[in-house]
């Protein structure tokens, strides 16, 4: 009977099983609690730092399994999580803010398996523990800011083109209303807007033949929305890297929401604070042409604004000479002169030359560093909670420009914790829009381990129940089906490891469901074989017909389930995606 099947099928089956065993084996060796130490900016992890870390751990009697340095990254393996957490706190104090120390779980995979690139599956938040944030991005405020910029640019262009208007107003409903002095000015403005400002569309003003209503086009709004979301994702990833969280998940959900999952993180309060901040700095020049006493009496010139510095009013020009976007590096240090916290800043990009020119032209004048921080504030309006972005501004430095400032300078006037957070935020970049945390979920490591134990138990119980039923009901055929089912499970685990899928609790449920569906196919085949045997057909022919006749039904049922799995993956998020991945891959290995 075996000879009636092509030999290449046995070869393919054997090769697939060997590959499945190789790539599924790493999942049985487990993981070690570990620390990843990486240098930030100019700081590097080298042999000298390796020796320093080893000495620090030894002096505090902290035992570790191994410590390896490769490609500027130090990986320290520990025997338990308590030693891991204690070591992280001590190394943070010893190495300072210029090194990122991330909690991690390092796979205990033998070298001969790593040669093939075999790695265990990653564990999701519900299995490892950590924190999950669902964040909402305030895109409307960003659109409003872009419209305000367009409003100012267009007004300047109309003046340059000598196009006269009687009124020029920015409306609350995100439109610009312009009433022109004549029909000729209206036509010239319409032509200019059509040719040079494609992001705006115009319509006649109701009740005024010389007026126009301008608003942003839908493609322009979509471009702003997508840019805001992509920039927010990039900034959040940078901030997560600065926090030192390994294998974090940051992904977009819907039009204006982002999911951030931080496995294994301990300091959830600081993570929430750092991720949600839209803090940045602006550099402003003092308005030396106007007396501050006149400004306090209400004579504030256009383009200037009154601020407070250490309780004293100062007058600054609102034109920003440098923004946080031009900052490419920042670190928290102590001033060697007075031992006060400072932030050393490195500049790069197009803004450096302008900053150099402005500071050169304003020697002897004062420059202020304006610290801006935005957050969402909830207010009750007509019995409903409404969230609005609120920005607070604070002058943190106000000093005389003694010389031309170039790519490197310092910011002083902050407390130690403020200087550390500001350096982190400047390195990671400013968020383009205010975000608010609409959902927060914290899962402890003990609960994660409990979920792992329950998930493994469910798979084992389900598998054993299937083995008992199939063996009792189909005897020899049942034993063969059980062997095939075990091979299917091995290949599914291998495929999940190969594609780098993250295993979640719903993913384990998908594995259990896959086992049941695989047995369902065997039941269909075996029942068709029994029908053929009852009709007096020989066993060899009955087996052949049983497989052939049941194949169409198996394909139909599995294909419809696969389509559902693909749809779940496409529209679902988080746990739903985990379930969809394991279900879909399980169907493919079963078929």
Coordinates of C-alpha atoms in Angstrom, one line a residue:
X1 CA 0.0 0.0 0.0
X2 CA 2.8 2.4 0.8
X3 CA 4.3 1.9 -2.6
X4 CA 1.2 3.3 -4.3
X5 CA 2.0 6.8 -3.0
X6 CA 4.8 8.9 -4.7
X7 CA 8.1 8.8 -2.9
X8 CA 8.4 12.6 -3.1
X9 CA 5.5 13.0 -0.7
X10 CA 7.3 11.1 2.0
X11 CA 10.4 13.1 1.4
X12 CA 8.5 16.4 1.7
X13 CA 6.7 15.2 4.8
X14 CA 10.1 14.1 6.4
X15 CA 11.8 17.4 5.5
X16 CA 8.9 19.4 6.8
X17 CA 8.8 17.5 10.1
X18 CA 12.6 17.9 10.6
X19 CA 12.4 21.7 10.0
X20 CA 9.4 21.8 12.3
X21 CA 11.3 20.1 15.1
X22 CA 14.3 22.4 14.7
X23 CA 12.3 25.7 14.9
X24 CA 9.9 24.5 17.6
X25 CA 12.5 23.2 20.0
X26 CA 13.7 26.6 21.3
X27 CA 10.3 27.0 22.9
X28 CA 11.0 24.2 25.4
X29 CA 14.3 25.7 26.8
X30 CA 12.7 28.7 28.4
X31 CA 14.2 32.2 29.1
X32 CA 16.5 33.9 31.5
X33 CA 15.8 37.2 33.2
X34 CA 18.3 39.6 31.6
X35 CA 19.4 43.2 31.2
X36 CA 20.3 44.9 28.0
X37 CA 22.7 47.8 28.4
X38 CA 23.2 50.2 25.4
X39 CA 25.0 53.5 25.1
X40 CA 22.9 56.6 24.2
X41 CA 24.3 59.2 21.8
X42 CA 28.1 59.5 22.1
X43 CA 28.3 57.0 25.0
X44 CA 29.4 53.6 24.0
X45 CA 29.4 50.2 25.6
X46 CA 33.0 48.9 25.4
X47 CA 35.5 46.7 27.3
X48 CA 36.0 49.4 29.9
X49 CA 32.3 49.7 30.7
X50 CA 32.1 45.9 30.6
X51 CA 34.7 45.7 33.4
X52 CA 32.9 48.5 35.3
X53 CA 29.6 46.7 35.2
X54 CA 31.2 43.5 36.4
X55 CA 32.9 45.3 39.3
X56 CA 29.6 47.0 40.3
X57 CA 27.7 43.7 40.3
X58 CA 30.4 41.9 42.2
X59 CA 30.8 44.7 44.8
X60 CA 27.0 44.4 45.6
X61 CA 27.2 40.6 45.7
X62 CA 24.7 40.3 42.7
X63 CA 25.2 36.9 41.0
X64 CA 24.6 36.6 37.3
X65 CA 24.7 33.6 34.9
X66 CA 26.7 35.2 32.1
X67 CA 27.6 38.6 30.6
X68 CA 28.4 39.1 26.9
X69 CA 29.4 42.2 24.9
X70 CA 28.6 42.2 21.2
X71 CA 28.0 45.0 18.7
X72 CA 28.1 47.7 21.4
X73 CA 25.4 45.9 23.5
X74 CA 25.9 44.3 26.8
X75 CA 23.6 41.3 27.8
X76 CA 23.6 40.2 31.4
X77 CA 21.7 37.0 32.3
X78 CA 20.5 36.4 35.9
X79 CA 19.2 33.4 37.9
X80 CA 15.9 35.2 39.1
X81 CA 13.9 38.4 38.5
X82 CA 14.7 39.8 42.0
X83 CA 18.4 40.0 41.2
X84 CA 17.5 41.3 37.8
X85 CA 15.5 44.3 39.2
X86 CA 18.0 45.1 41.9
X87 CA 20.9 45.1 39.4
X88 CA 19.0 47.4 37.1
X89 CA 18.5 50.0 39.8
X90 CA 22.1 49.8 40.9
X91 CA 23.5 50.0 37.4
X92 CA 21.3 53.0 36.6
X93 CA 22.9 54.9 39.4
X94 CA 26.4 53.7 38.5
X95 CA 26.3 54.3 34.7
X96 CA 24.1 57.5 34.7
X97 CA 21.6 58.7 32.1
X98 CA 23.8 58.1 29.1
X99 CA 23.1 54.4 29.1
X100 CA 19.8 52.6 28.4
X101 CA 19.2 49.7 30.7
X102 CA 16.3 47.5 29.5
X103 CA 14.6 44.6 31.3
X104 CA 14.5 41.6 29.0
X105 CA 14.0 37.9 28.8
X106 CA 16.9 36.2 27.0
X107 CA 16.2 32.9 25.3
X108 CA 18.1 29.9 26.6
X109 CA 18.5 28.4 23.1
X110 CA 21.4 26.0 22.5
X111 CA 24.1 27.2 20.1
X112 CA 23.4 24.5 17.5
X113 CA 19.8 25.7 17.2
X114 CA 20.9 29.4 16.9
X115 CA 23.0 28.4 13.9
X116 CA 19.7 27.8 12.1
X117 CA 18.3 31.1 13.3
X118 CA 15.8 29.3 15.6
X119 CA 14.3 31.5 18.3
X120 CA 11.4 31.0 20.7
X121 CA 8.0 32.7 20.2
X122 CA 7.7 36.2 21.8
X123 CA 5.2 36.4 24.7
X124 CA 2.4 38.9 24.6
X125 CA 1.5 41.3 27.4
X126 CA -1.1 39.0 28.9
X127 CA 1.6 36.2 29.3
X128 CA 4.6 38.3 30.3
X129 CA 3.0 41.1 32.3
X130 CA 3.4 44.8 31.8
X131 CA 1.2 47.8 30.8
X132 CA -1.0 48.6 27.9
X133 CA -2.1 52.1 26.9
X134 CA -4.7 53.1 24.4
X135 CA -3.9 56.7 23.3
X136 CA -6.0 59.2 21.4
X137 CA -4.2 61.8 19.2
X138 CA -5.7 65.3 19.1
X139 CA -5.5 65.7 15.3
X140 CA -8.1 68.5 15.2
X141 CA -5.8 70.8 17.1
X142 CA -3.0 70.0 14.7
X143 CA -5.2 70.8 11.7
X144 CA -6.1 74.1 13.4
X145 CA -2.5 75.0 13.9
X146 CA -1.7 74.2 10.3
X147 CA -4.7 76.4 9.2
X148 CA -3.4 79.2 11.4
X149 CA 0.0 79.0 9.6
X150 CA -1.7 79.0 6.3
X151 CA -3.8 82.0 7.5
X152 CA -0.6 84.0 8.3
X153 CA 1.2 83.0 5.1
X154 CA -1.8 83.9 2.8
X155 CA -2.2 87.3 4.4
X156 CA 1.5 88.0 3.8
X157 CA 1.2 86.8 0.2
X158 CA -1.9 88.9 -0.5
X159 CA 0.0 92.0 0.7
X160 CA 3.0 91.1 -1.5
X161 CA 0.7 90.7 -4.5
X162 CA -1.0 94.0 -3.6
X163 CA -4.4 92.4 -3.4
X164 CA -6.7 94.5 -1.2
X165 CA -9.3 93.2 1.2
X166 CA -11.7 94.8 3.7
X167 CA -11.7 92.0 6.2
X168 CA -9.6 88.8 6.8
X169 CA -10.9 86.5 9.5
X170 CA -10.0 83.0 10.8
X171 CA -13.3 81.3 11.7
X172 CA -13.8 78.7 14.5
X173 CA -15.2 76.2 12.0
X174 CA -11.7 75.9 10.5
X175 CA -12.3 78.3 7.6
X176 CA -10.9 81.6 6.5
X177 CA -13.3 84.3 5.5
X178 CA -12.1 87.2 3.2
X179 CA -14.0 90.2 1.9
X180 CA -12.1 91.9 -0.9
X181 CA -12.1 95.5 -1.9
X182 CA -13.3 94.9 -5.4
X183 CA -14.3 92.2 -7.9
X184 CA -10.9 92.5 -9.5
X185 CA -9.1 91.8 -6.2
X186 CA -11.4 88.8 -5.7
X187 CA -10.5 87.3 -9.1
X188 CA -6.8 87.9 -8.7
X189 CA -6.9 86.2 -5.2
X190 CA -8.9 83.3 -6.6
X191 CA -6.3 82.7 -9.4
X192 CA -3.4 83.0 -6.9
X193 CA -5.0 80.5 -4.5
X194 CA -5.7 78.0 -7.3
X195 CA -2.2 78.2 -8.7
X196 CA 0.0 78.4 -5.6
X197 CA -2.0 77.1 -2.7
X198 CA -3.5 73.7 -3.8
X199 CA -4.2 72.7 -0.2
X200 CA -7.1 75.2 -0.1
X201 CA -10.5 75.2 -1.8
X202 CA -12.7 78.2 -2.1
X203 CA -16.4 79.0 -2.4
X204 CA -18.4 82.1 -2.6
X205 CA -19.4 83.8 0.6
X206 CA -23.1 83.7 1.2
X207 CA -24.6 87.2 1.0
X208 CA -21.5 88.9 -0.3
X209 CA -20.4 88.7 -3.9
X210 CA -16.9 90.1 -3.1
X211 CA -16.2 87.5 -0.4
X212 CA -14.6 84.1 -0.3
X213 CA -14.7 81.2 2.2
X214 CA -11.5 79.1 2.2
X215 CA -11.1 75.7 3.8
X216 CA -8.6 72.9 3.5
X217 CA -9.2 70.2 0.8
X218 CA -9.9 66.7 1.9
X219 CA -6.5 65.4 0.5
X220 CA -4.7 68.0 2.5
X221 CA -6.6 67.0 5.7
X222 CA -5.8 63.4 5.0
X223 CA -2.1 64.3 4.5
X224 CA -2.1 66.2 7.8
X225 CA -3.8 63.3 9.6
X226 CA -1.5 60.7 8.3
X227 CA 1.6 62.7 8.9
X228 CA 0.5 63.5 12.5
X229 CA -0.1 59.8 13.2
X230 CA 3.1 58.6 11.6
X231 CA 5.2 61.3 13.4
X232 CA 3.5 60.4 16.7
X233 CA 4.2 56.7 16.2
X234 CA 7.9 57.5 15.5
X235 CA 8.2 59.7 18.5
X236 CA 6.5 57.2 20.8
X237 CA 8.9 54.5 19.5
X238 CA 11.9 56.7 20.3
X239 CA 10.6 57.4 23.8
X240 CA 10.0 53.8 24.5
X241 CA 13.6 53.1 23.4
X242 CA 14.7 55.8 25.8
X243 CA 12.7 54.2 28.6
X244 CA 14.6 51.0 28.0
X245 CA 11.7 48.6 27.2
X246 CA 12.5 45.6 25.0
X247 CA 10.0 44.1 22.5
X248 CA 7.4 46.9 22.9
X249 CA 4.4 47.0 20.6
X250 CA 3.4 50.4 19.2
X251 CA 0.7 50.3 16.5
X252 CA -2.0 52.5 15.0
X253 CA -5.6 51.7 15.7
X254 CA -8.3 53.4 13.7
X255 CA -8.1 57.0 12.5
X256 CA -6.7 58.7 15.6
X257 CA -5.7 56.1 18.2
X258 CA -2.5 54.3 19.1
X259 CA -1.9 51.2 21.2
X260 CA 1.3 51.0 23.2
X261 CA 2.2 47.7 25.0
X262 CA 5.2 47.7 27.3
X263 CA 6.0 44.1 28.4
X264 CA 7.8 43.6 31.6
X265 CA 7.9 47.3 32.6
X266 CA 8.0 48.1 36.3
X267 CA 7.7 51.9 36.6
X268 CA 4.3 52.3 35.0
X269 CA 3.8 55.8 36.4
X270 CA 6.9 57.2 34.8
X271 CA 6.1 55.4 31.5
X272 CA 2.7 57.0 31.5
X273 CA 4.2 60.5 32.2
X274 CA 6.9 60.3 29.6
X275 CA 4.8 58.8 26.8
X276 CA 2.0 61.4 27.3
X277 CA 4.1 64.5 27.4
X278 CA 4.3 66.8 24.4
X279 CA 7.0 68.9 26.0
X280 CA 9.5 70.8 23.9
X281 CA 11.4 74.0 24.1
X282 CA 11.4 77.2 22.0
X283 CA 14.2 79.8 22.0
X284 CA 13.1 83.4 22.0
X285 CA 14.9 86.8 22.0
X286 CA 14.0 89.6 24.4
X287 CA 12.2 92.6 23.1
X288 CA 14.7 95.3 24.0
X289 CA 13.0 98.0 22.0
X290 CA 10.0 98.2 24.4
X291 CA 10.0 99.2 28.1
X292 CA 8.6 96.4 30.2
X293 CA 6.8 99.0 32.3
X294 CA 4.8 100.2 29.3
X295 CA 4.1 96.6 28.3
X296 CA 2.6 95.9 31.8
X297 CA 0.3 98.9 31.3
X298 CA -1.1 97.3 28.2
X299 CA 1.2 98.6 25.5
X300 CA 2.4 95.3 24.2
X301 CA 3.7 95.7 20.7
X302 CA 2.6 93.2 18.0
X303 CA 4.9 90.2 17.8
X304 CA 5.8 90.3 21.5
X305 CA 4.4 88.8 24.7
X306 CA 4.9 89.1 28.5
X307 CA 6.2 86.1 30.4
X308 CA 7.3 85.4 34.0
X309 CA 10.8 84.3 34.9
X310 CA 11.3 83.5 38.6
X311 CA 8.3 85.7 39.3
X312 CA 9.7 88.7 37.4
X313 CA 7.8 89.9 34.2
X314 CA 9.9 89.9 31.0
X315 CA 9.0 90.9 27.4
X316 CA 9.9 88.5 24.6
X317 CA 9.5 88.5 20.9
X318 CA 7.2 85.7 19.9
X319 CA 9.2 84.8 16.8
X320 CA 10.9 81.5 17.5
X321 CA 14.6 81.4 16.5
X322 CA 15.0 77.7 17.3
X323 CA 12.6 74.9 18.0
X324 CA 13.1 71.4 19.6
X325 CA 12.9 69.9 16.0
X326 CA 16.5 71.0 15.4
X327 CA 17.8 69.2 18.5
X328 CA 19.6 65.9 17.6
X329 CA 21.0 65.1 21.0
X330 CA 20.6 66.0 24.7
X331 CA 22.0 64.7 28.0
X332 CA 21.4 65.5 31.7
X333 CA 24.6 66.5 33.5
X334 CA 26.0 68.6 36.3
X335 CA 27.6 72.0 35.8
X336 CA 31.2 71.8 36.9
X337 CA 31.1 75.4 38.2
X338 CA 28.2 75.2 40.7
X339 CA 27.2 71.5 40.5
X340 CA 23.7 72.3 39.4
X341 CA 21.7 70.2 36.9
X342 CA 22.0 71.2 33.3
X343 CA 21.0 69.8 29.9
X344 CA 23.7 69.7 27.3
X345 CA 22.1 70.2 23.8
X346 CA 23.5 69.2 20.4
X347 CA 21.9 70.8 17.3
X348 CA 21.6 69.7 13.7
X349 CA 19.6 70.3 10.6
X350 CA 18.5 73.5 8.8
X351 CA 17.8 75.5 12.0
X352 CA 21.4 75.7 13.1
X353 CA 22.6 78.4 10.7
X354 CA 19.6 80.6 11.5
X355 CA 20.3 80.1 15.2
X356 CA 23.9 81.0 14.8
X357 CA 23.1 84.2 12.7
X358 CA 20.4 85.4 15.2
X359 CA 22.6 84.9 18.3
X360 CA 25.5 86.6 16.5
X361 CA 23.3 89.6 15.7
X362 CA 22.0 89.8 19.3
X363 CA 25.2 89.7 21.3
X364 CA 24.6 91.5 24.6
X365 CA 20.9 90.9 24.5
X366 CA 19.1 88.2 26.4
X367 CA 17.7 84.9 25.1
X368 CA 15.0 82.9 26.9
X369 CA 14.4 79.1 26.8
X370 CA 10.6 78.6 26.8
X371 CA 9.5 75.1 28.1
X372 CA 6.1 74.2 26.6
X373 CA 4.1 71.2 27.8
X374 CA 0.6 70.2 26.6
X375 CA -1.9 67.8 28.1
X376 CA -5.6 66.9 27.7
X377 CA -7.9 68.5 30.3
X378 CA -11.4 67.2 31.0
X379 CA -14.2 69.8 31.5
X380 CA -17.9 69.3 32.0
X381 CA -20.0 71.0 29.2
X382 CA -23.8 70.6 29.2
X383 CA -23.5 67.5 31.4
X384 CA -20.9 65.8 29.1
X385 CA -17.1 65.4 29.6
X386 CA -15.2 67.3 26.9
X387 CA -11.5 66.9 26.5
X388 CA -9.5 70.0 25.4
X389 CA -5.7 70.4 24.9
X390 CA -4.2 72.8 27.4
X391 CA -0.7 74.2 27.0
X392 CA 1.4 75.5 29.8
X393 CA 4.5 77.7 29.1
X394 CA 7.4 78.4 31.5
X395 CA 10.6 80.3 31.0
X396 CA 13.3 78.0 32.4
X397 CA 16.4 80.0 31.3
X398 CA 16.9 83.8 30.7
X399 CA 20.5 84.7 30.1
X400 CA 22.6 87.2 28.2
X401 CA 24.1 86.1 24.8
X402 CA 27.9 86.7 25.3
X403 CA 29.0 85.0 22.2
X404 CA 27.6 83.3 19.0
X405 CA 25.9 80.0 19.9
X406 CA 26.6 77.1 17.6
X407 CA 25.8 73.4 17.6
X408 CA 26.5 72.8 21.3
X409 CA 25.2 74.7 24.3
X410 CA 23.6 74.2 27.7
X411 CA 20.2 74.8 29.4
X412 CA 20.1 75.5 33.1
X413 CA 17.5 76.4 35.7
X414 CA 15.9 72.9 36.1
X415 CA 15.6 70.5 39.0
X416 CA 17.4 67.2 38.6
X417 CA 14.4 65.1 37.7
X418 CA 13.2 67.8 35.3
X419 CA 16.5 68.0 33.6
X420 CA 16.5 64.2 33.1
X421 CA 13.0 64.1 31.7
X422 CA 13.7 67.1 29.4
X423 CA 16.9 65.5 28.1
X424 CA 14.9 62.3 27.4
X425 CA 12.1 64.1 25.6
X426 CA 14.5 66.2 23.5
X427 CA 16.4 63.1 22.4
X428 CA 13.2 61.3 21.5
X429 CA 11.6 64.4 19.8
X430 CA 8.4 66.3 20.5
X431 CA 5.0 64.9 19.8
X432 CA 3.3 66.7 16.9
X433 CA 0.0 66.7 18.6
X434 CA -1.4 66.4 22.1
X435 CA -2.3 62.8 23.1
X436 CA -4.5 61.5 25.9
X437 CA -4.6 58.1 27.5
X438 CA -8.1 56.8 27.2
X439 CA -7.5 53.3 28.5
X440 CA -4.8 51.8 30.8
X441 CA -4.4 48.2 31.7
X442 CA -1.7 46.8 34.0
X443 CA -0.9 43.1 34.1
X444 CA 1.5 41.8 36.8
X445 CA 4.2 39.2 36.1
X446 CA 2.6 36.7 38.4
X447 CA -0.7 37.0 36.5
X448 CA 1.2 36.6 33.3
X449 CA 2.8 33.3 34.6
X450 CA -0.6 32.2 35.7
X451 CA -2.0 32.8 32.2
X452 CA 0.9 30.8 30.7
X453 CA 0.2 27.8 33.1
X454 CA -3.5 27.9 32.3
X455 CA -2.9 28.1 28.6
X456 CA -0.5 25.2 28.6
X457 CA -3.0 23.2 30.7
X458 CA -5.8 23.9 28.3
X459 CA -3.6 22.7 25.3
X460 CA -2.5 19.5 27.2
X461 CA -6.0 18.7 28.4
X462 CA -7.5 19.2 24.9
X463 CA -4.8 17.2 23.3
X464 CA -5.2 14.3 25.7
X465 CA -9.0 14.3 25.4
X466 CA -8.6 14.0 21.6
X467 CA -6.0 11.2 21.9
X468 CA -8.3 9.2 24.2
X469 CA -11.4 9.7 22.0
X470 CA -9.6 9.0 18.7
X471 CA -7.8 5.9 20.1
X472 CA -11.0 4.5 21.6
X473 CA -13.3 5.1 18.6
X474 CA -10.9 4.5 15.7
X475 CA -8.3 2.2 17.2
X476 CA -5.3 1.9 14.8
X477 CA -6.5 4.7 12.6
X478 CA -7.0 6.9 15.7
X479 CA -3.4 6.3 16.8
X480 CA -2.2 7.3 13.3
X481 CA -4.4 10.4 13.5
X482 CA -3.0 11.3 16.9
X483 CA 0.6 11.1 15.6
X484 CA -0.4 13.3 12.7
X485 CA -2.0 15.7 15.2
X486 CA 1.2 15.9 17.2
X487 CA 3.2 16.6 14.0
X488 CA 0.7 19.3 13.2
X489 CA 1.2 21.0 16.6
X490 CA 4.9 20.8 16.2
X491 CA 4.8 22.5 12.7
X492 CA 2.3 25.1 14.0
X493 CA 4.7 26.1 16.8
X494 CA 7.6 26.1 14.4
X495 CA 5.7 28.4 12.0
X496 CA 4.7 30.8 14.7
X497 CA 8.4 31.0 15.8
X498 CA 9.6 31.4 12.2
X499 CA 7.3 34.4 11.4
X500 CA 8.1 36.1 14.7
X501 CA 4.5 36.0 15.9
X502 CA 3.7 37.2 19.5
X503 CA 1.9 34.5 21.5
X504 CA -1.0 35.8 23.5
X505 CA -3.7 34.1 25.6
X506 CA -6.2 34.3 22.7
X507 CA -3.5 32.8 20.5
X508 CA -3.3 29.8 22.8
X509 CA -7.1 29.5 22.4
X510 CA -6.5 29.5 18.6
X511 CA -4.1 26.6 19.0
X512 CA -6.6 24.6 20.9
X513 CA -9.3 25.4 18.3
X514 CA -6.9 24.3 15.6
X515 CA -6.4 20.9 17.2
X516 CA -10.1 20.4 17.2
X517 CA -10.5 21.4 13.6
X518 CA -7.6 19.1 12.5
X519 CA -9.3 16.1 14.2
X520 CA -12.5 17.1 12.5
X521 CA -10.9 16.5 9.1
X522 CA -9.7 13.1 10.3
X523 CA -13.2 12.2 11.4
X524 CA -14.6 13.0 8.0
X525 CA -12.0 10.9 6.3
X526 CA -12.4 7.9 8.6
X527 CA -16.2 7.9 8.3
X528 CA -15.9 8.0 4.5
X529 CA -13.5 5.0 4.7
X530 CA -16.0 3.1 6.9
X531 CA -18.8 3.8 4.3
X532 CA -16.6 2.3 1.6
X533 CA -15.7 -0.7 3.6
X534 CA -19.4 -1.4 4.4
X535 CA -20.1 -1.3 0.6
X536 CA -17.6 -4.2 0.2
X537 CA -14.7 -2.2 -1.2
X538 CA -11.2 -3.4 -0.4
X539 CA -9.3 -1.7 2.4
X540 CA -6.7 -0.2 0.1
X541 CA -9.3 1.3 -2.3
X542 CA -11.5 2.4 0.7
X543 CA -8.6 4.4 2.1
X544 CA -7.9 6.0 -1.3
X545 CA -11.6 6.9 -1.8
X546 CA -12.1 8.1 1.7
X547 CA -9.3 10.7 1.3
X548 CA -10.5 11.7 -2.1
X549 CA -14.2 12.1 -1.3
X550 CA -13.6 13.9 2.0
X551 CA -11.1 16.3 0.5
X552 CA -13.6 18.7 -1.0
X553 CA -15.6 18.9 2.3
X554 CA -12.4 19.5 4.3
X555 CA -11.2 22.2 1.9
X556 CA -14.6 23.9 2.0
X557 CA -14.8 24.1 5.8
X558 CA -11.2 25.1 6.3
X559 CA -11.2 27.7 3.6
X560 CA -14.2 29.5 5.0
X561 CA -12.6 29.5 8.5
X562 CA -9.4 30.8 6.9
X563 CA -11.3 33.6 5.3
X564 CA -12.8 34.5 8.7
X565 CA -9.3 34.4 10.3
X566 CA -7.9 36.8 7.6
X567 CA -10.8 39.2 8.2
X568 CA -10.2 39.1 11.9
X569 CA -6.5 39.8 11.4
X570 CA -7.3 42.7 9.1
X571 CA -9.9 44.5 11.2
X572 CA -9.0 43.3 14.7
X573 CA -6.5 44.6 17.2
X574 CA -4.4 43.2 20.0
X575 CA -5.8 39.9 21.3
X576 CA -8.1 39.5 18.3
X577 CA -5.0 39.6 16.0
X578 CA -3.2 37.0 18.1
X579 CA -6.2 34.7 17.9
X580 CA -6.5 35.2 14.1
X581 CA -2.8 34.5 13.5
X582 CA -2.7 31.2 15.3
X583 CA -6.0 30.1 13.9
X584 CA -5.0 30.9 10.3
X585 CA -1.5 29.3 10.5
X586 CA -3.0 26.3 12.2
X587 CA -5.5 25.8 9.4
X588 CA -2.6 26.0 6.8
X589 CA -0.5 23.4 8.6
X590 CA -3.5 21.2 9.1
X591 CA -4.5 21.3 5.4

